[in-house]
Rosetta silent file (secondary structure, phi, psi, omega in degrees, C-alpha in Angstrom):
SEQUENCE: XXXXXXXXXXXXXXXXXXXXXXXXXXXXXXXXXXXXXXXXXXXXXXXXXXXXXXXXXXXXXXXXXXXXXXXXXXXXXXXXXXXXXXXXXXXXXXXXXXXX
SCORE:     score description
SCORE:     0.000 S_00000001
   1 L     0.000  -39.628 -178.533  -89.257   36.448   73.214 S_00000001
   2 H   -67.735  -34.155  177.796  -91.044   34.541   70.439 S_00000001
   3 H   -66.419  -38.029  177.823  -94.261   36.423   71.062 S_00000001
   4 H   -67.173  -39.004  177.983  -92.426   39.724   70.720 S_00000001
   5 H   -64.933  -45.419  178.092  -90.809   38.556   67.489 S_00000001
   6 H   -62.091  -42.777  178.572  -94.155   37.415   66.087 S_00000001
   7 H   -62.448  -42.607  177.866  -95.769   40.690   67.158 S_00000001
   8 H   -63.057  -41.408  178.087  -93.024   42.729   65.515 S_00000001
   9 H   -65.239  -38.329  177.902  -93.347   40.783   62.278 S_00000001
  10 H   -66.972  -36.912  177.584  -97.112   41.287   62.253 S_00000001
  11 H   -64.872  -43.216  179.335  -96.690   45.031   62.792 S_00000001
  12 H   -64.799  -42.584  178.350  -94.222   45.237   59.898 S_00000001
  13 H   -64.088  -39.700  176.468  -96.513   43.185   57.643 S_00000001
  14 H   -63.305  -39.897  178.032  -99.452   45.414   58.584 S_00000001
  15 H   -66.400  -37.809  177.685  -97.435   48.511   57.766 S_00000001
  16 H   -66.241  -40.125  176.694  -96.473   47.053   54.377 S_00000001
  17 H   -65.432  -37.878  177.294 -100.109   46.296   53.581 S_00000001
  18 H   -64.899  -39.368  177.810 -101.075   49.834   54.584 S_00000001
  19 H   -64.614  -40.868  178.149  -98.367   51.234   52.298 S_00000001
  20 H   -64.843  -39.619  177.388  -99.661   49.075   49.432 S_00000001
  21 H   -64.590  -40.980  177.838 -103.213   50.281   50.088 S_00000001
  22 H   -63.036  -40.975  179.277 -102.032   53.891   50.101 S_00000001
  23 H   -64.970  -42.980  179.101 -100.208   53.343   46.803 S_00000001
  24 H   -66.088  -38.229 -178.178 -103.270   51.756   45.195 S_00000001
  25 H   -67.917  -29.358 -178.421 -105.570   54.521   46.421 S_00000001
  26 L   -99.211   14.344 -179.415 -103.336   57.229   44.918 S_00000001
  27 L   -70.646  130.769  176.758 -102.796   55.469   41.592 S_00000001
  28 L   -89.614  137.982 -176.629 -103.432   57.717   38.596 S_00000001
  29 L  -110.570  137.470  175.244 -105.408   56.157   35.774 S_00000001
  30 L   -66.183  127.259 -177.179 -105.060   57.039   32.122 S_00000001
  31 H   -59.190  -35.621  179.355 -108.377   58.654   31.056 S_00000001
  32 H   -67.269  -39.250  177.839 -108.447   56.712   27.779 S_00000001
  33 H   -64.634  -42.329 -179.696 -107.974   53.411   29.611 S_00000001
  34 H   -64.326  -41.728 -179.527 -110.725   54.279   32.062 S_00000001
  35 H   -65.404  -41.575  179.705 -113.119   55.264   29.255 S_00000001
  36 H   -68.744  -36.241  178.418 -112.413   52.045   27.325 S_00000001
  37 H   -71.194  -31.809  177.362 -112.856   49.901   30.436 S_00000001
  38 H   -68.275  -24.688  176.228 -116.158   51.613   31.243 S_00000001
  39 H   -64.471  -33.600  177.784 -117.418   50.534   27.825 S_00000001
  40 L   -99.295   17.078  174.581 -117.111   46.926   28.978 S_00000001
  41 L    62.519   44.358  172.969 -118.504   47.920   32.408 S_00000001
  42 L  -115.102  113.955  178.820 -115.289   47.670   34.398 S_00000001
  43 L   -91.878   92.329 -175.327 -114.940   50.441   36.974 S_00000001
  44 H   -66.997  -37.681  179.402 -111.174   50.447   37.472 S_00000001
  45 H   -65.916  -43.070  177.048 -111.189   53.349   39.944 S_00000001
  46 H   -64.677  -38.242  177.629 -113.836   51.639   42.066 S_00000001
  47 H   -63.364  -45.840  179.564 -111.922   48.369   41.883 S_00000001
  48 H   -65.159  -38.726  178.313 -108.696   50.017   43.038 S_00000001
  49 H   -66.451  -40.333  177.607 -110.496   51.850   45.858 S_00000001
  50 H   -64.701  -43.499  177.684 -112.150   48.640   47.030 S_00000001
  51 H   -63.337  -41.405  179.440 -108.865   46.751   46.971 S_00000001
  52 H   -64.041  -39.935  179.637 -107.162   49.582   48.846 S_00000001
  53 H   -63.859  -44.028 -179.900 -109.934   49.616   51.470 S_00000001
  54 H   -68.615  -39.329  177.419 -109.648   45.861   52.060 S_00000001
  55 H   -66.059  -38.242  178.215 -105.859   45.952   52.177 S_00000001
  56 H   -66.085  -38.630  178.336 -105.929   48.834   54.650 S_00000001
  57 H   -66.191  -43.608  178.239 -108.351   46.930   56.871 S_00000001
  58 H   -64.231  -40.635  177.850 -106.183   43.788   56.792 S_00000001
  59 H   -64.019  -38.826  178.797 -103.082   45.853   57.525 S_00000001
  60 H   -66.502  -41.790  177.927 -104.765   47.546   60.474 S_00000001
  61 H   -63.620  -45.770  179.801 -105.847   44.219   61.939 S_00000001
  62 H   -61.735  -44.407  179.924 -102.378   42.710   61.514 S_00000001
  63 H   -66.322  -37.715  179.003 -100.682   45.732   63.064 S_00000001
  64 H   -66.204  -46.371  177.846 -103.173   45.788   65.949 S_00000001
  65 H   -64.790  -39.937  177.823 -102.757   42.108   66.781 S_00000001
  66 H   -63.270  -39.557  178.708  -98.997   42.462   66.417 S_00000001
  67 H   -66.312  -39.870  177.285  -98.931   45.429   68.783 S_00000001
  68 H   -63.357  -43.302  178.430 -100.943   43.513   71.388 S_00000001
  69 H   -66.519  -42.216 -176.344  -98.559   40.570   71.109 S_00000001
  70 H   -66.503  -49.279 -175.767  -95.460   42.758   71.122 S_00000001
  71 H   -85.337  -20.790 -179.332  -96.397   44.961   74.055 S_00000001
  72 H   -99.393    4.524 -177.222  -98.434   42.360   75.968 S_00000001
  73 H   -62.893  -39.109 -178.850  -95.956   39.484   75.759 S_00000001
  74 H   -64.698  -39.741  178.829  -94.483   40.226   79.200 S_00000001
  75 H   -68.613  -37.314  178.610  -97.942   40.167   80.804 S_00000001
  76 H   -66.419  -42.377  177.274  -98.834   36.928   79.038 S_00000001
  77 H   -65.169  -41.077  177.436  -95.601   35.280   80.190 S_00000001
  78 H   -61.208  -42.074  178.061  -96.190   36.566   83.731 S_00000001
  79 H   -61.080  -45.228  179.760  -99.700   35.069   83.690 S_00000001
  80 H   -66.565  -34.452  176.641  -98.360   31.673   82.579 S_00000001
  81 H   -64.748  -41.069  178.294  -95.656   31.790   85.254 S_00000001
  82 H   -64.636  -44.090  179.109  -98.286   32.412   87.937 S_00000001
  83 H   -62.737  -43.547  178.840 -100.443   29.556   86.633 S_00000001
  84 H   -67.338  -36.018  176.152  -97.460   27.182   86.546 S_00000001
  85 H   -63.891  -42.845  177.393  -96.425   28.265   90.055 S_00000001
  86 H   -65.207  -37.217  177.107  -99.927   27.557   91.353 S_00000001
  87 H   -65.337  -39.744  177.673  -99.891   24.153   89.626 S_00000001
  88 H   -66.113  -41.156  177.000  -96.554   23.333   91.266 S_00000001
  89 H   -63.928  -38.579  177.059  -97.892   24.364   94.685 S_00000001
  90 H   -62.659  -45.055  179.732 -100.970   22.211   94.110 S_00000001
  91 H   -63.052  -41.785  177.633  -98.803   19.207   93.222 S_00000001
  92 H   -66.384  -36.927  178.262  -96.641   19.723   96.327 S_00000001
  93 H   -65.289  -42.367  177.315  -99.750   20.103   98.468 S_00000001
  94 H   -64.138  -41.587  177.542 -101.234   16.852   97.195 S_00000001
  95 H   -61.670  -46.651 -179.571  -97.928   15.078   97.808 S_00000001
  96 H   -65.473  -36.319  179.552  -97.677   16.467  101.347 S_00000001
  97 H   -66.762  -38.522 -179.377 -101.314   15.546  102.065 S_00000001
  98 H   -74.814  -33.266 -177.810 -100.736   11.948  100.917 S_00000001
  99 H   -77.061  -42.431 -174.720  -97.431   11.548  102.786 S_00000001
 100 L   -96.901    0.000    0.000  -98.503   13.038  106.125 S_00000001
């Protein structure tokens, strides 16, 4: 259950980062502000596009890892149950070997 909760939270956080990246990429810039910033060699449009690209990449990674955790939690729990069952059988086998 905790893995599914963590996965769901990561998917939501990834979606929020993607929304923020989309908002930054579609931001309109005042032409006078852009011209004045270019005088001091600050490319505001390039800066916003770079930030949006990095935020979109982080959001995609978070959503992908969250989806794997959310949808794969049952398989991960099943794997751990099998491993613990085999460990219990091993312990019983060692006990039976030592007793008999």
